[in-house]
XYZ file of C-alpha atoms in Angstrom:
286
model
C -21.132 -36.436 13.590
C -21.560 -40.197 13.156
C -23.461 -39.604 9.893
C -20.524 -37.591 8.491
C -18.161 -40.435 9.376
C -20.430 -43.077 7.825
C -20.968 -41.053 4.645
C -17.221 -40.526 4.244
C -16.489 -44.227 4.896
C -19.015 -45.423 2.313
C -17.593 -42.937 -0.192
C -14.153 -44.382 0.505
C -15.537 -47.871 -0.198
C -16.892 -46.561 -3.514
C -13.410 -45.264 -4.320
C -11.881 -48.695 -3.668
C -14.487 -50.490 -5.792
C -14.091 -48.057 -8.699
C -10.305 -48.478 -8.565
C -10.787 -52.252 -8.782
C -13.029 -51.785 -11.835
C -9.985 -50.708 -13.848
C -7.956 -53.667 -12.593
C -10.622 -56.180 -13.660
C -11.527 -54.383 -16.904
C -15.115 -53.640 -15.869
C -17.346 -51.699 -18.262
C -18.094 -48.640 -16.122
C -21.342 -47.651 -17.839
C -22.874 -51.117 -17.534
C -21.739 -51.480 -13.920
C -22.985 -47.991 -13.039
C -26.467 -48.620 -14.413
C -26.747 -51.960 -12.581
C -25.419 -50.198 -9.480
C -28.360 -47.800 -9.579
C -30.815 -50.686 -9.720
C -29.024 -52.440 -6.839
C -29.149 -49.215 -4.809
C -32.863 -48.884 -5.639
C -33.461 -52.457 -4.438
C -31.510 -51.795 -1.250
C -33.722 -48.793 -0.580
C -36.831 -50.924 -1.024
C -35.586 -53.361 1.600
C -34.912 -50.609 4.123
C -37.706 -48.134 3.450
C -40.274 -47.525 6.158
C -42.948 -46.642 3.608
C -44.545 -48.822 0.913
C -43.197 -48.175 -2.601
C -46.447 -47.198 -4.305
C -45.491 -45.190 -7.386
C -48.900 -43.534 -7.642
C -48.413 -42.171 -4.149
C -44.772 -41.262 -4.758
C -45.744 -38.924 -7.584
C -47.751 -36.949 -5.001
C -44.773 -36.458 -2.689
C -43.439 -32.926 -2.356
C -39.936 -34.197 -3.177
C -40.940 -36.177 -6.303
C -39.878 -33.633 -8.952
C -36.585 -33.039 -7.171
C -35.884 -36.762 -6.961
C -36.830 -37.207 -10.640
C -34.399 -34.488 -11.765
C -31.643 -35.737 -9.455
C -31.760 -39.107 -11.211
C -30.820 -37.354 -14.459
C -28.125 -35.359 -12.684
C -26.579 -38.444 -11.074
C -25.887 -40.243 -14.314
C -25.256 -37.025 -16.269
C -22.495 -35.928 -13.901
C -20.960 -39.408 -14.068
C -20.888 -39.203 -17.864
C -19.334 -35.732 -17.763
C -16.755 -36.961 -15.242
C -15.851 -39.905 -17.478
C -15.428 -37.585 -20.480
C -13.334 -35.179 -18.419
C -11.084 -38.032 -17.291
C -10.599 -39.169 -20.894
C -9.999 -35.739 -22.425
C -8.391 -33.732 -19.605
C -6.977 -36.293 -17.176
C -8.103 -37.839 -13.901
C -6.743 -35.009 -11.776
C -8.818 -32.403 -13.640
C -11.971 -34.493 -13.155
C -11.246 -35.036 -9.459
C -10.480 -31.388 -8.739
C -13.516 -30.150 -10.708
C -15.791 -32.515 -8.764
C -14.485 -31.739 -5.284
C -14.028 -27.982 -5.797
C -17.764 -27.830 -6.521
C -18.251 -27.765 -2.740
C -18.154 -23.974 -3.049
C -21.609 -24.054 -4.723
C -23.635 -25.578 -1.828
C -21.607 -23.434 0.597
C -22.658 -20.246 -1.218
C -26.272 -21.376 -1.431
C -26.231 -22.239 2.266
C -25.256 -18.661 3.078
C -27.787 -17.153 0.643
C -30.806 -19.423 1.208
C -30.421 -20.355 4.869
C -28.788 -17.166 6.198
C -25.807 -19.080 7.536
C -23.098 -17.039 9.217
C -19.564 -16.834 7.865
C -17.001 -15.630 10.384
C -13.431 -14.807 9.448
C -12.167 -18.182 10.706
C -14.760 -20.091 8.658
C -14.033 -18.074 5.502
C -10.306 -18.771 5.872
C -11.103 -22.442 6.550
C -13.290 -22.769 3.442
C -10.689 -21.102 1.205
C -7.987 -23.298 2.724
C -10.185 -26.366 2.135
C -10.480 -25.516 -1.579
C -6.695 -25.209 -1.885
C -6.302 -28.446 0.112
C -8.683 -30.295 -2.207
C -6.671 -29.127 -5.216
C -3.308 -30.044 -3.704
C -4.485 -33.437 -2.429
C -6.393 -34.458 -5.560
C -3.820 -33.512 -8.161
C -1.657 -36.625 -8.498
C -0.835 -36.414 -12.182
C -0.151 -33.871 -14.837
C -3.489 -32.880 -16.271
C -4.036 -29.814 -18.394
C -6.836 -28.639 -20.589
C -4.989 -28.761 -23.872
C -7.932 -27.748 -26.054
C -10.262 -24.905 -25.111
C -13.166 -26.979 -26.456
C -12.523 -29.511 -23.700
C -13.113 -26.835 -21.065
C -16.820 -27.679 -21.324
C -16.496 -31.041 -19.582
C -14.830 -29.971 -16.302
C -17.254 -27.023 -16.159
C -20.173 -29.453 -16.429
C -18.664 -31.636 -13.679
C -18.131 -28.601 -11.437
C -21.665 -27.232 -11.760
C -23.302 -30.667 -11.929
C -21.695 -31.954 -8.720
C -22.453 -28.648 -7.008
C -26.071 -28.793 -8.172
C -26.488 -32.301 -6.709
C -25.245 -31.266 -3.250
C -27.262 -28.047 -3.272
C -30.438 -29.819 -4.403
C -30.065 -32.454 -1.700
C -29.764 -29.755 0.953
C -32.832 -27.865 -0.296
C -34.922 -31.044 -0.553
C -33.810 -32.238 2.893
C -34.499 -28.869 4.469
C -37.881 -28.050 2.913
C -39.502 -31.141 1.406
C -38.174 -34.422 2.777
C -39.553 -35.926 6.025
C -37.009 -37.950 7.973
C -39.055 -41.157 7.727
C -39.015 -40.944 3.899
C -35.243 -40.684 3.395
C -34.962 -44.343 2.333
C -37.909 -43.988 -0.044
C -36.484 -40.800 -1.541
C -33.023 -42.349 -1.983
C -34.485 -45.471 -3.564
C -36.633 -43.502 -6.015
C -33.727 -41.249 -7.019
C -31.613 -44.287 -7.860
C -34.527 -45.738 -9.838
C -34.675 -42.584 -11.976
C -30.921 -42.792 -12.617
C -31.333 -46.453 -13.570
C -34.090 -45.645 -16.076
C -31.933 -43.015 -17.786
C -28.996 -45.424 -17.719
C -30.979 -48.139 -19.497
C -31.517 -45.747 -22.405
C -27.786 -44.941 -22.517
C -26.843 -48.628 -22.498
C -29.333 -49.281 -25.305
C -27.752 -46.522 -27.404
C -24.279 -47.860 -26.593
C -25.223 -51.416 -27.613
C -26.699 -50.272 -30.940
C -23.934 -47.773 -31.719
C -20.866 -49.688 -30.568
C -22.256 -53.250 -30.672
C -21.147 -53.862 -27.096
C -22.445 -56.823 -25.108
C -23.640 -56.952 -21.529
C -21.318 -59.170 -19.507
C -21.978 -60.998 -16.254
C -18.924 -59.534 -14.523
C -20.221 -56.012 -15.188
C -23.565 -56.915 -13.619
C -21.840 -58.420 -10.569
C -19.607 -55.365 -10.224
C -22.644 -53.084 -10.397
C -24.413 -54.989 -7.618
C -21.313 -54.766 -5.419
C -21.072 -51.015 -6.097
C -24.777 -50.371 -5.523
C -24.879 -51.338 -1.841
C -22.318 -48.799 -0.556
C -23.607 -46.250 -3.078
C -27.065 -46.419 -1.509
C -25.663 -45.881 1.974
C -23.407 -43.027 0.814
C -26.506 -41.086 -0.298
C -28.618 -42.189 2.664
C -26.063 -41.041 5.235
C -25.346 -37.848 3.305
C -29.009 -36.874 3.700
C -29.025 -38.003 7.348
C -25.909 -35.885 7.825
C -27.690 -32.821 6.430
C -30.762 -33.627 8.529
C -28.806 -33.826 11.794
C -28.135 -30.054 11.856
C -25.084 -30.498 14.106
C -23.317 -27.943 11.910
C -24.471 -25.427 9.317
C -24.490 -26.811 5.774
C -21.472 -24.688 4.774
C -19.476 -26.378 7.537
C -20.842 -29.861 6.809
C -20.094 -29.755 3.082
C -16.576 -28.461 3.720
C -15.837 -31.235 6.232
C -17.504 -33.879 4.063
C -15.709 -33.146 0.790
C -12.323 -32.528 2.385
C -12.611 -35.721 4.440
C -13.532 -37.780 1.354
C -10.485 -36.475 -0.511
C -8.229 -37.195 2.485
C -9.560 -40.701 3.122
C -9.512 -41.601 -0.583
C -5.925 -40.406 -0.821
C -4.873 -42.429 2.226
C -6.669 -45.530 0.916
C -4.861 -45.107 -2.390
C -1.520 -44.928 -0.595
C -2.153 -47.854 1.766
C -3.943 -50.311 -0.518
C -2.989 -49.317 -4.067
C 0.589 -48.185 -3.414
C -0.065 -44.752 -4.888
C 2.772 -42.303 -4.421
C 2.218 -39.143 -2.410
C 4.004 -35.979 -3.443
C 5.054 -33.083 -1.255
C 2.116 -31.163 -2.717
C -0.274 -33.938 -1.662
C 1.176 -33.962 1.856
C 0.782 -30.184 2.132
C -2.812 -30.594 0.947
C -3.585 -33.142 3.674
C -2.081 -30.872 6.356
C -4.075 -27.900 5.052
C -7.245 -30.021 5.008
C -6.837 -30.878 8.691
C -6.326 -27.208 9.559
C -9.326 -26.233 7.403
C -11.599 -28.666 9.258
C -10.419 -27.213 12.580
C -11.159 -23.647 11.396
C -14.656 -24.301 10.017
C -15.747 -26.207 13.159
C -14.237 -23.823 15.727
């Protein structure tokens, strides 16, 4: 249970840092790419195994880690586009509602049981995520823009599902730091290409404050992934239960942080969502 708490807390820290990015006019792409390198470096410091790339390519989890690096930065890009074209609430809901994907795969691949109480709890959690996340009017005005929230939904779901499969079948516990570090390295490499394209196309410049912001973001980002995998490895609950608790708790904590530290207003709908989230967690763990 401690790993769930730590993962949620580090995700809440990420939320705070990303909110501050807007306040200090940080270039999100530049900061994100630097963040991946900082997270990679953090993994190197904490890994129990030497970072020998020739040996890493022989690891059973290598291909999965390689593809996850693309997914990490790809989902971020899709989320940014969704926020710009459809609104922040649409991006947030699409990302968090994706929890249904790893839940379904958990039932199919790992023969996890779904009692009536858990099914009701999962459905209630999805409604709670929607109610709690939706803080602004956000509608998909153009059917063409439907593509972006769909990509966020399936991309975020694919990340969680892939992490569960890799943790369950391919990733030894003593290689979690190495795996996390390598995954961030792959995301960084893809990000460098994107920054290069952005510099040539838009003639943007790399600024020191963006680099500093990326380093600050990278440390909690590393631990958010590390403790997410440790959480899945603990097997205290089935993955369907863990993912429900994890995503609902992140939405709740992020909402409360927004209220307490950023003076965000909470609507009746948000309050109902928080109450439903608490009930959902009780149902899926009972």
